[in-house]
XYZ file of C-alpha atoms in Angstrom:
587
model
C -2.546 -31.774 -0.339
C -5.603 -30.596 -1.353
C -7.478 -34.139 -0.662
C -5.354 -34.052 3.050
C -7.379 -30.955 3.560
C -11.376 -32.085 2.424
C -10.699 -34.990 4.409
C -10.061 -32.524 7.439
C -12.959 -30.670 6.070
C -14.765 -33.806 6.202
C -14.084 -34.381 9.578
C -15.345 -31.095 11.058
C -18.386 -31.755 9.526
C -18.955 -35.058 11.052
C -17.783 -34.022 14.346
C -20.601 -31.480 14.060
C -23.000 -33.994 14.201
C -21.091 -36.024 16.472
C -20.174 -38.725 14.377
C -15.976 -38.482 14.704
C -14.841 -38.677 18.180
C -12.502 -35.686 19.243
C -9.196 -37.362 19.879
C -9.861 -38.882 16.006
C -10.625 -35.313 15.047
C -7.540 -33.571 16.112
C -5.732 -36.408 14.715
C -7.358 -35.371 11.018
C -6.845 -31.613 11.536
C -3.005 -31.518 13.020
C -4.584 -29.933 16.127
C -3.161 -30.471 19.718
C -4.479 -33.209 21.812
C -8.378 -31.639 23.646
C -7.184 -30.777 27.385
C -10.957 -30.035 28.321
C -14.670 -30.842 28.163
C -16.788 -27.929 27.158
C -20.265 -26.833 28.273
C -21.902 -23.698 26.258
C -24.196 -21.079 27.642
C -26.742 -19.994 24.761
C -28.437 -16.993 23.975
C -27.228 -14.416 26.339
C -28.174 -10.961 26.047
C -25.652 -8.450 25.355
C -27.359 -4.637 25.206
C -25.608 -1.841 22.887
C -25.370 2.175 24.132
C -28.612 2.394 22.181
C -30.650 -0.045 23.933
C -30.841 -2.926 20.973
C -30.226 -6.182 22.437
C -27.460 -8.363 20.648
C -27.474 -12.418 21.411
C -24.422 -14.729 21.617
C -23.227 -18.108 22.625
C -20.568 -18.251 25.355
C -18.357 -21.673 25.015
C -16.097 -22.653 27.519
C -13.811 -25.256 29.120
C -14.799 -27.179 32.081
C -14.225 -27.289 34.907
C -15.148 -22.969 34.615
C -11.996 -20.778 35.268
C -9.971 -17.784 34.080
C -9.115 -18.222 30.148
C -8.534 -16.155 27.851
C -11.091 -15.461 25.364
C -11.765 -15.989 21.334
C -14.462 -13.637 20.334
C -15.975 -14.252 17.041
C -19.061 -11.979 15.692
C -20.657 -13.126 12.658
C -23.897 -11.939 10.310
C -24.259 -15.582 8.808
C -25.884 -17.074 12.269
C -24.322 -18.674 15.771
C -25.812 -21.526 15.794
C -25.894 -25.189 14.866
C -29.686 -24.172 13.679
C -28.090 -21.953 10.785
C -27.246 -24.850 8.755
C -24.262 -27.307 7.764
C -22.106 -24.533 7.671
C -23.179 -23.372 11.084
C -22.620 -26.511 12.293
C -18.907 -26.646 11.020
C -19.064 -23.228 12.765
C -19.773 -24.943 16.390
C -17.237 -27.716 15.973
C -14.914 -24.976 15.316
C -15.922 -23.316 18.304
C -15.531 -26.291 20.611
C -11.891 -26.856 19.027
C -10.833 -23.630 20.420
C -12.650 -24.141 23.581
C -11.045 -27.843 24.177
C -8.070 -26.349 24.358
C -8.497 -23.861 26.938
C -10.222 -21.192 25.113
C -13.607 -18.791 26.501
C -15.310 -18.539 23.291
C -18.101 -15.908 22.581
C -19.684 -15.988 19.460
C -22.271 -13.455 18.403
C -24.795 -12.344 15.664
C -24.374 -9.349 14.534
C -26.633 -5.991 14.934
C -30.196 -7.343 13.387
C -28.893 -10.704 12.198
C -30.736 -13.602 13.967
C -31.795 -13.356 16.955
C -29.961 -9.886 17.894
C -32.109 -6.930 17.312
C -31.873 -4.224 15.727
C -31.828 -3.645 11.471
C -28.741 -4.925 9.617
C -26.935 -2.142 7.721
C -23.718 -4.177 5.926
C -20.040 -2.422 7.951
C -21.680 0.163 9.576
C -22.583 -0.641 13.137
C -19.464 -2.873 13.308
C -17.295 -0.248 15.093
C -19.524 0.676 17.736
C -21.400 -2.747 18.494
C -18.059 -4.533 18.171
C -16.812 -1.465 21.392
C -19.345 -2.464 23.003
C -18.940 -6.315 23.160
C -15.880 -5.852 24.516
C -16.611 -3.135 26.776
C -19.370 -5.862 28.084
C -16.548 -8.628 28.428
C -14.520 -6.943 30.560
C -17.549 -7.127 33.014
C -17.659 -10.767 32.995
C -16.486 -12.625 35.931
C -14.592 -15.350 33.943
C -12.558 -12.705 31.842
C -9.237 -12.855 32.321
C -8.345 -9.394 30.304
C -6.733 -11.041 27.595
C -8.833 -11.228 23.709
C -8.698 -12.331 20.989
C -10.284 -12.502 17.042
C -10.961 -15.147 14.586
C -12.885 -15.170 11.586
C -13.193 -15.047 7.425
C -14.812 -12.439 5.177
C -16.995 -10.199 6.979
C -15.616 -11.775 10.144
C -12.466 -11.130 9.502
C -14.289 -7.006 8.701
C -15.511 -6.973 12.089
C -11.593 -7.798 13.680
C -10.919 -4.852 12.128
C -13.398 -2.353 13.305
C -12.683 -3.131 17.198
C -8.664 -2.797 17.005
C -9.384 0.662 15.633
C -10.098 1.829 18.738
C -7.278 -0.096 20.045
C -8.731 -2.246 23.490
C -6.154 -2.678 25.477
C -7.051 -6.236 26.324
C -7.162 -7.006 22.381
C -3.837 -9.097 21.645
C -4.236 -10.860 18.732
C -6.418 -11.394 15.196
C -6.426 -13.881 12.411
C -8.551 -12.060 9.651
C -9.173 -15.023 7.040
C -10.005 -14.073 3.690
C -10.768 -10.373 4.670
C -10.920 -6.794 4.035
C -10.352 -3.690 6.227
C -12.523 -0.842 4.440
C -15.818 -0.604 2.707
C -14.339 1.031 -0.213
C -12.159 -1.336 -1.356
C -14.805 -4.014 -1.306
C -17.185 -2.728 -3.252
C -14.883 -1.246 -5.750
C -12.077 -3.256 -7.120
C -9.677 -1.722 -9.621
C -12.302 1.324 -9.241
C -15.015 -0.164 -10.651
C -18.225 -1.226 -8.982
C -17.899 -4.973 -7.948
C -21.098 -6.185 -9.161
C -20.999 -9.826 -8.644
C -19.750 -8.923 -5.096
C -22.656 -6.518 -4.449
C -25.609 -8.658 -5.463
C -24.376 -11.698 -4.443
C -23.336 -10.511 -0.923
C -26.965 -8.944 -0.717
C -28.568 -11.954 -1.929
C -26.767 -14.326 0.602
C -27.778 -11.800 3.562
C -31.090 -11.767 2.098
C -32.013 -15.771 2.159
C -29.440 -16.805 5.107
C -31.691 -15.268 8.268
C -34.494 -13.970 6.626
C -36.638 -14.009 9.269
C -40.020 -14.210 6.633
C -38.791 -16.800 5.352
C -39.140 -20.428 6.410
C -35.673 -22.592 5.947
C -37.290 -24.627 3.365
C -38.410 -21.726 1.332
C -35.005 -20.168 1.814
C -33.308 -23.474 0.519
C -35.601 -23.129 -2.517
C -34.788 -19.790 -3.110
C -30.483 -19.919 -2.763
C -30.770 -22.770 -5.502
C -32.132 -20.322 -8.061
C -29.346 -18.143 -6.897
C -28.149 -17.681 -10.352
C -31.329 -17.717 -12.205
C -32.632 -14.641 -10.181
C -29.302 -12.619 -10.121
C -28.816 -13.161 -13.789
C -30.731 -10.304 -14.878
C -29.892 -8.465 -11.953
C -26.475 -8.329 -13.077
C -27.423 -7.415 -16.565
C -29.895 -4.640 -15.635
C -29.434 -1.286 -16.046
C -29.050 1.619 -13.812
C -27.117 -0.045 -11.650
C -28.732 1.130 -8.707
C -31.537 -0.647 -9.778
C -29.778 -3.881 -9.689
C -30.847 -4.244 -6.225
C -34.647 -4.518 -6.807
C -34.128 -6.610 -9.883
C -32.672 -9.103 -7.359
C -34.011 -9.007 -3.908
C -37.116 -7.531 -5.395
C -36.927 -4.092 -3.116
C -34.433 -1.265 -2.136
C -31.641 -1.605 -0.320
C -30.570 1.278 1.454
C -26.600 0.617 1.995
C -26.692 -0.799 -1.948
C -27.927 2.539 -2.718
C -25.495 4.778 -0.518
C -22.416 2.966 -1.904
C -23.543 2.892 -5.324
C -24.144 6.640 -5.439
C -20.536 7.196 -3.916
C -17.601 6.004 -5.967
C -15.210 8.366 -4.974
C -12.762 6.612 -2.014
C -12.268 9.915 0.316
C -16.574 10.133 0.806
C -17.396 10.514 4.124
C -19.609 7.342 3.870
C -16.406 4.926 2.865
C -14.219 7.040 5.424
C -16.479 6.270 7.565
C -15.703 2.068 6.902
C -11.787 2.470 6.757
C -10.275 0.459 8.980
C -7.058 0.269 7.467
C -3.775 0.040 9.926
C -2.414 3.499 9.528
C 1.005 4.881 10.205
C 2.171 3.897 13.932
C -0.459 1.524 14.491
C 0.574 -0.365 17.620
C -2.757 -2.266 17.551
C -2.920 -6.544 18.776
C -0.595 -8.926 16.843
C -1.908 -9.965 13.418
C -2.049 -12.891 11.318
C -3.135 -12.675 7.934
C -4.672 -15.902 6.314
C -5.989 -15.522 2.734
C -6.399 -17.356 -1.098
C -4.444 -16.656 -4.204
C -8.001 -16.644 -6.015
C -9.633 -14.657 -3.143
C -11.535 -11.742 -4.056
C -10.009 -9.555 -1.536
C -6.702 -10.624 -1.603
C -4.999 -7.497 -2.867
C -6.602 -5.452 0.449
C -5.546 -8.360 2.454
C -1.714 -7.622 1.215
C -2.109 -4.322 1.564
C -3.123 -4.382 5.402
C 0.134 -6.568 5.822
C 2.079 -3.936 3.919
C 0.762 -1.014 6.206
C 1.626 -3.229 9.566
C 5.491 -3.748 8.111
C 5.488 -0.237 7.528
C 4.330 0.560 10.668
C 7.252 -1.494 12.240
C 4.426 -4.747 13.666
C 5.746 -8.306 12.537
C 2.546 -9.694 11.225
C 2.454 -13.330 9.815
C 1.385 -13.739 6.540
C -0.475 -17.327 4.992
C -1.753 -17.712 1.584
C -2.905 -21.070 0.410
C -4.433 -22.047 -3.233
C -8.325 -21.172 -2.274
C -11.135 -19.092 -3.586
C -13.642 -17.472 -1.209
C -16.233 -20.554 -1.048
C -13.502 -23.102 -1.367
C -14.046 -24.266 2.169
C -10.531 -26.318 2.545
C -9.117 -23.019 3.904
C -11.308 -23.877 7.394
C -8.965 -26.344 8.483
C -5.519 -24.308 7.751
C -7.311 -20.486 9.432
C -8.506 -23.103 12.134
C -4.651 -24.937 12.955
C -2.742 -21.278 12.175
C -5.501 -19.282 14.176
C -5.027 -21.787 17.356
C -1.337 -21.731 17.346
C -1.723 -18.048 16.902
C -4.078 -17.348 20.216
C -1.647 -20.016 22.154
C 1.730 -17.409 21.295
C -0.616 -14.621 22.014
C -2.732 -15.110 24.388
C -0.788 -17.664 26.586
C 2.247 -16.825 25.995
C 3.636 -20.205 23.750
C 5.974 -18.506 21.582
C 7.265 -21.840 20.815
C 3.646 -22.610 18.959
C 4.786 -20.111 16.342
C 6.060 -21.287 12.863
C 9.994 -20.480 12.221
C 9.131 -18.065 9.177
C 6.489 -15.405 9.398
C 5.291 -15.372 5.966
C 3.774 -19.050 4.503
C 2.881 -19.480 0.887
C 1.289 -22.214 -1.199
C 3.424 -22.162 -4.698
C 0.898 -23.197 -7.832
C 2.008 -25.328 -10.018
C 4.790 -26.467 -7.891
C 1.508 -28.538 -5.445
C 3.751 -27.313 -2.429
C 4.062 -25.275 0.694
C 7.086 -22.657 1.142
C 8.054 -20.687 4.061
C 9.724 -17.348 4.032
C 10.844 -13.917 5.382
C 8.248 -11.420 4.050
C 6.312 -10.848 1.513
C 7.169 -9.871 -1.395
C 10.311 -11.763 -1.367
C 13.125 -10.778 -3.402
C 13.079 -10.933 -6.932
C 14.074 -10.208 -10.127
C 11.891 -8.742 -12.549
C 11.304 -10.691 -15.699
C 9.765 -8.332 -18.975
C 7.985 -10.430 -21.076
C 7.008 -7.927 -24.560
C 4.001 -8.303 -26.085
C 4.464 -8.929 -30.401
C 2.795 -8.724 -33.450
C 0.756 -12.225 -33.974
C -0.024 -12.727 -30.502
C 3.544 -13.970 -29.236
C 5.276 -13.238 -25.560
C 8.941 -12.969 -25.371
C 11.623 -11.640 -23.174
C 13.109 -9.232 -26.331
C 11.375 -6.093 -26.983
C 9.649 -5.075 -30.464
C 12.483 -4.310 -33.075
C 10.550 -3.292 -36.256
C 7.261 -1.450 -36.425
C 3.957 -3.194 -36.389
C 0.551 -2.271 -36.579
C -1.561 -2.104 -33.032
C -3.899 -5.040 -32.183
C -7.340 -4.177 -32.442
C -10.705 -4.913 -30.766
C -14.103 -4.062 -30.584
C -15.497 -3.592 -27.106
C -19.495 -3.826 -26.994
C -20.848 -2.876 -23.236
C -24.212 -4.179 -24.871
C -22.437 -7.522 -25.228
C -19.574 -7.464 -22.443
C -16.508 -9.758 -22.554
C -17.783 -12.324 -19.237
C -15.731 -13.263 -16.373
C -14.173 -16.772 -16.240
C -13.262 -17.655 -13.268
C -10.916 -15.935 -10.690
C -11.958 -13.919 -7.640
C -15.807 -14.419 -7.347
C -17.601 -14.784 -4.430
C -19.395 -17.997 -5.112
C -18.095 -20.772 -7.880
C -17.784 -20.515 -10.960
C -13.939 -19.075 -8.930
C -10.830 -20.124 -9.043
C -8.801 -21.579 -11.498
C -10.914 -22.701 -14.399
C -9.630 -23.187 -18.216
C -9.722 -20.035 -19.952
C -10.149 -20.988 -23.628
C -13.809 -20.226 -24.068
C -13.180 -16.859 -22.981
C -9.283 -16.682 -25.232
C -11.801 -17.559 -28.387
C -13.827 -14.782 -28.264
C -13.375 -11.904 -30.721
C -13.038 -9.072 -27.656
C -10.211 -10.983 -26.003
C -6.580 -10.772 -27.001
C -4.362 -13.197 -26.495
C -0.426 -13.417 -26.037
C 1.830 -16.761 -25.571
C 5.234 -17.336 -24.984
C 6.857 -20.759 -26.911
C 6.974 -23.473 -24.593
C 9.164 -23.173 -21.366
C 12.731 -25.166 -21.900
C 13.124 -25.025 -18.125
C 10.516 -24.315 -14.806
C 10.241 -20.600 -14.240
C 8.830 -19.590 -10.677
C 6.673 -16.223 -10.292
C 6.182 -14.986 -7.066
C 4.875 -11.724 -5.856
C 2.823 -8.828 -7.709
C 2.395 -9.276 -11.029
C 2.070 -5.791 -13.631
C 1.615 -4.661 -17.064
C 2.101 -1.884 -19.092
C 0.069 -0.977 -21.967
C 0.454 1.258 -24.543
C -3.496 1.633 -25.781
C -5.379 3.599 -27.960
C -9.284 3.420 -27.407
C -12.215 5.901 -29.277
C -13.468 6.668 -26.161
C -12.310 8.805 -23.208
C -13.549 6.240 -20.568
C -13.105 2.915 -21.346
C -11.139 -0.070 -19.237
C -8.427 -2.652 -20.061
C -8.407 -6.309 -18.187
C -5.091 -8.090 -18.243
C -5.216 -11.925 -17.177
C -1.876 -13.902 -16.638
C -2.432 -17.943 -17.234
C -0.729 -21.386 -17.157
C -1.155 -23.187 -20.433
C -0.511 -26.900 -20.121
C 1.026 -28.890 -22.659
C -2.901 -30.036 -23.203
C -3.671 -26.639 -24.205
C -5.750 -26.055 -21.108
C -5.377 -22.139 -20.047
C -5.598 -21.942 -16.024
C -6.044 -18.589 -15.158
C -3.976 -16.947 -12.045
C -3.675 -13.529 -11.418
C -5.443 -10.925 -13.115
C -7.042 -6.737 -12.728
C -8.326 -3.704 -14.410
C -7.275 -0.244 -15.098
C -10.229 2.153 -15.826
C -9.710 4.876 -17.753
C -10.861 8.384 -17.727
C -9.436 11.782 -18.736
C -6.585 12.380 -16.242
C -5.591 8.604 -15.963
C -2.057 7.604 -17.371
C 0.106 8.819 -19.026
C -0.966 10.695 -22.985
C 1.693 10.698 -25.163
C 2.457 12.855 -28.164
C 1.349 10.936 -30.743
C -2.459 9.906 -28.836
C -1.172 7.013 -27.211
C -1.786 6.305 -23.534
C 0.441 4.594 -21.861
C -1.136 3.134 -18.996
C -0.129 0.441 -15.971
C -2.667 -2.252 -15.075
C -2.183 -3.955 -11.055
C -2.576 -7.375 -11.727
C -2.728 -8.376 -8.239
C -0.169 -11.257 -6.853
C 0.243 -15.081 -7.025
C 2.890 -17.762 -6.407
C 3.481 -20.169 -9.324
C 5.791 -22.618 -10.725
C 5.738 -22.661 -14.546
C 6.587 -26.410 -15.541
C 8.734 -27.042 -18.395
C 6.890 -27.413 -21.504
C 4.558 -24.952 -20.197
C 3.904 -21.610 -21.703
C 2.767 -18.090 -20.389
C -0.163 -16.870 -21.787
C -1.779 -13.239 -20.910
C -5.384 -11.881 -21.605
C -6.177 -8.598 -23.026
C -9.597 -7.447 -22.949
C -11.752 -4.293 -21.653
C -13.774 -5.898 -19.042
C -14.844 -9.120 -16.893
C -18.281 -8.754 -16.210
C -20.807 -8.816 -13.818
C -17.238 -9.573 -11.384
C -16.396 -5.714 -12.332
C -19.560 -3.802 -13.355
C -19.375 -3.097 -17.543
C -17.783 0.405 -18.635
C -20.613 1.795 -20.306
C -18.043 4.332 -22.195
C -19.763 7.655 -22.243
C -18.410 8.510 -18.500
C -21.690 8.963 -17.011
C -21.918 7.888 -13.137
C -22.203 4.438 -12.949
C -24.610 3.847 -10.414
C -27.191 5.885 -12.843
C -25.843 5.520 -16.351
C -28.315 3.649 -19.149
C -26.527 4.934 -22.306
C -23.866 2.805 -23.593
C -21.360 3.365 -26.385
C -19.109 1.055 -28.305
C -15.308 1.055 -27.608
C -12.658 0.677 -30.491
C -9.584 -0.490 -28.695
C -6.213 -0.808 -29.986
C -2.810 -2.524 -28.340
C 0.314 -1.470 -29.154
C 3.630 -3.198 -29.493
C 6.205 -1.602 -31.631
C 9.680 -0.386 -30.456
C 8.278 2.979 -29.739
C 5.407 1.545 -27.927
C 6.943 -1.297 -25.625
C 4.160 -3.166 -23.888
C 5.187 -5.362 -21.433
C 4.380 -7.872 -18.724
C 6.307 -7.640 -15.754
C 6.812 -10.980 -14.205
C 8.457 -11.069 -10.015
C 10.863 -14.230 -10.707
C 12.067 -15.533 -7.113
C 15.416 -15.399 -6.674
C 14.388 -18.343 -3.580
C 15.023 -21.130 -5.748
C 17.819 -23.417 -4.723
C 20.783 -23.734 -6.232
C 20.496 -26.940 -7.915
C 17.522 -25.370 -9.439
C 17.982 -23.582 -13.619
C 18.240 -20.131 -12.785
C 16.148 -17.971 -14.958
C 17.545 -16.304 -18.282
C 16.138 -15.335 -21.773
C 16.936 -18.853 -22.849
C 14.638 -19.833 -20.568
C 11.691 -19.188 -23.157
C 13.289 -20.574 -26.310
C 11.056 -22.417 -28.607
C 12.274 -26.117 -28.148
């Protein structure tokens, strides 16, 4: 599957440069059959309230006519001038537009060629209003809109159907987030990696003092310059260290870690309680960084009675293969929407790609029904379905900020993401480790995964990382899901004795566990730079310099049950082992 989808990658990018013919093309991406020729109209001038002039590209079928219309607005440049991945960009463009599509694309507010400065999320409300506002002036608009687009794309979707256009029908937010907040503080904790490496990118892509080759130069040292960056302390230093000035919106959001500040309010875009907003169709990764917003924005439109679709394939951010899927699910989308194809739509909202299993599975909703599986953690590092029956002493680590347990993997922005083999970061003396024997039959996980801790730690603010992975009969470690739980006083639950007993989110995935197989879960207190280091002495992050070692303990005795708790579909087919204890017998 995955190779099916580079070689549609593949062919986007040579149809950029005009190499693949378009009926060839469609073939390679699943796409209907081009109905149209397109001619573009470049540069057009688009003024906001405040006078600052935004550009855009207007694509469109010929001959000229009433269709409806795909608008895309996008800090990472419009045009084929941008780069290779601008050029993919404009032979995504024309796909839409063979196919009876208007299609305006436009940089956003001082990206480019529009004017104006560039303050990350905050103008995306307003200038977003107003690009539509200036659509439904154009002669060729037929009233009927739509939204495509990934990451901060998929940001700005959500900042115009908060004020609810009427003529908005549909969006396909692709890897995406709704609110500021939950960017650029995971689990709590600042996203570090996130931060500078969002900054950086915005900093090098469309830096207008900068000439391309220079800018080339500079994004292959990406890692070289952030690497102290990310290691620097204060935090809101960070941003100098890398980009080698201030950065105002770094600063504001680094200085404001509470969620209900005015200046993340001010970036919520969430669907709220009776939303009745355009019809939405959520495409995202199981590695993605903001995959657990993602889930939650389809959680709020089910609650508020909408009947979004739902598609999550195996990617990470950067993993470009996703282009071709957003691109076929995005154009069958706008053809129910927009033109009224109902028949275009899949048979089952919600679409999932299962790990492990190398397969596509359709279903109902999301989080299907399951069972829940508790998996203990023992003395000596074991992982079994029966809870602790005689005491045993707490597992014990020593957590040095000075020296922080590293990220591996998982939701980053920019590789090293995804699934990567875990056993340089399982050897190191900060991590703990717990494995079930190997699996007699395949066990399928599917939906949010949890654990519960019982921890001890000398400090009052320290965190705790949990990390769920597939060993292989090789002994490889692939890691899937994972998150953080930061503590402070007031967080979980003290008991009697000192203990806290505390509940980490470890996000969601979809995986099939192959016989012979074992589960293996991570225990640390941190994965840094991907969440910024506790420093332990509860300072404010964005200022703190002073950093204290953390003695943490893990407990898993019959009075301290900590457990992993493991959705286990209940969609497997009959023919299929169902799962039971026996399930993780040592063979």
């Amino acid at each position: 599957m995955r190779g099916k989808e580079r070689l549609a990658l593949l062919g986007l990018s040579l149809a950029a440069w005009g190499l693949l013919p378009r009926q060839t093309l469609a073939r390679w991406l699943g796409l209907p059959t081009p109905q149209y020729e397109v001619d573009v109209e470049t540069n057009i001038a688009i003024p906001m309230p405040d006078g600052v002039i935004l550009r855009a590209d207007h694509y469109f079928p010929r001959p000229a006519g009433l269709y409806p219309t795909i608008l895309i607005r996008t800090p990472y440049g419009r045009t084929a001038a941008g780069g290779l991945l601008n050029r993919g960009m404009v032979s995504l463009l024309r796909c839409f537009a063979e196919r009876g599509y208007h299609v305006l694309i436009q940089d956003t507010r001082g990206r480019f060629d529009s004017e104006g400065t560039f303050e990350p999320l905050a103008y995306e409300e307003s200038d977003g209003w107003a690009t539509v506002e200036w659509l439904a002036g154009q002669a060729w608009f037929n009233g009927v809109l739509g939204m495509w687009g990934a990451s901060y794309l998929g940001y700005v979707q959500w900042a115009v159907a908060s004020r609810a256009p009427s003529c908005l029908k549909a969006l396909v937010p692709v890897l995406a987030f709704s609110r500021g907040y939950g960017a650029a503080y995971m689990d709590g904790a600042p996203a570090l990696d996130l931060a500078l490496n969002a900054l950086f990118l915005f900093d090098t892509l469309g830096n207008r003092e900068r000439s391309p080759k220079e800018a080339r130069r500079r994004w292959l040292r990406r890692e070289k310059i952030l690497s102290p960056a990310f290691r620097h302390l204060p935090l809101l230093e960070a941003d100098r260290i890398a980009l080698g000035r201030a950065i105002p919106f770094y600063r504001s959001g680094a200085l404001r870690p509470e969620a209900d500040d005015p200046f993340w309010q001010a970036l919520d875009h969430r669907p709220g309680p009776g939303w009745a907003g355009p019809a939405v169709h959520l495409i995202s990764g199981w590695y993605d960084l903001f995959l657990r917003d993602l889930l939650a924005d389809y959680a709020a439109l089910r609650e508020a009675g909408c009947s979004p679709y739902l598609t999550i394939g195996p990617w990470y951010h950067m993993d470009l293969t996703w282009v071709t899927e957003a691109l076929r699910e995005g154009l069958a989308w706008f053809d129910a929407h927009l033109k009224g194809q109902g028949e275009r739509l899949r048979e089952r909202p919600v679409r999932l790609y299962i790990l492990g299993a190398d397969e596509w599975r359709e279903m109902e909703d999301w989080p299907p029904a399951a069972s829940t599986t508790r998996l203990y953690l023992h003395s000596h590092g074991l992982l079994a379905p029966e809870p602790p029956a005689e005491p045993s002493p707490p597992d014990r680590y020593r957590y040095d900020p000075a020296d922080p347990t590293p990220n591996l993997g998982g939701g980053l922005l920019f590789p090293p993401a995804g699934p990567m083999d875990n056993r340089p970061l399982e050897a190191r003396p900060d991590v703990l480790t717990y494995t079930t024997p190997p699996l007699e039959r395949d066990l399928e996980v599917i939906g949010p995964v949890r654990l519960q801790l019982y921890v001890r730690s000398s400090l009052a603010h320290t965190d705790f990382f949990g990390r769920l992975c597939d060993v292989y009969p090789s002994g490889r470690s692939i890691n899937l899901c994972d998150g953080l739980f930061r503590i402070e006083p007031g967080r979980g639950e003290r008991l009697a004795d000192g203990t806290l007993h505390i509940e980490v989110d470890m996000w969601a995935t979809a995986c099939r566990f192959r016989r012979g197989h074992r589960l293996r879960l991570l225990v640390a207190s941190g994965a840094h730079p991907r969440w910024a280091r506790n420093l332990g002495l509860g300072e404010p992050p964005a200022t703190a310099t002073r950093m204290a070692v953390a003695l943490q303990e893990v407990y898993h005795d019959p009075e301290h049950p900590s457990v992993l708790l493991l959705p286990t579909s209940s969609l497997l087919s009959s023919s299929r082992p169902r799962l039971s204890s026996s399930s993780l017998r040592m063979r």
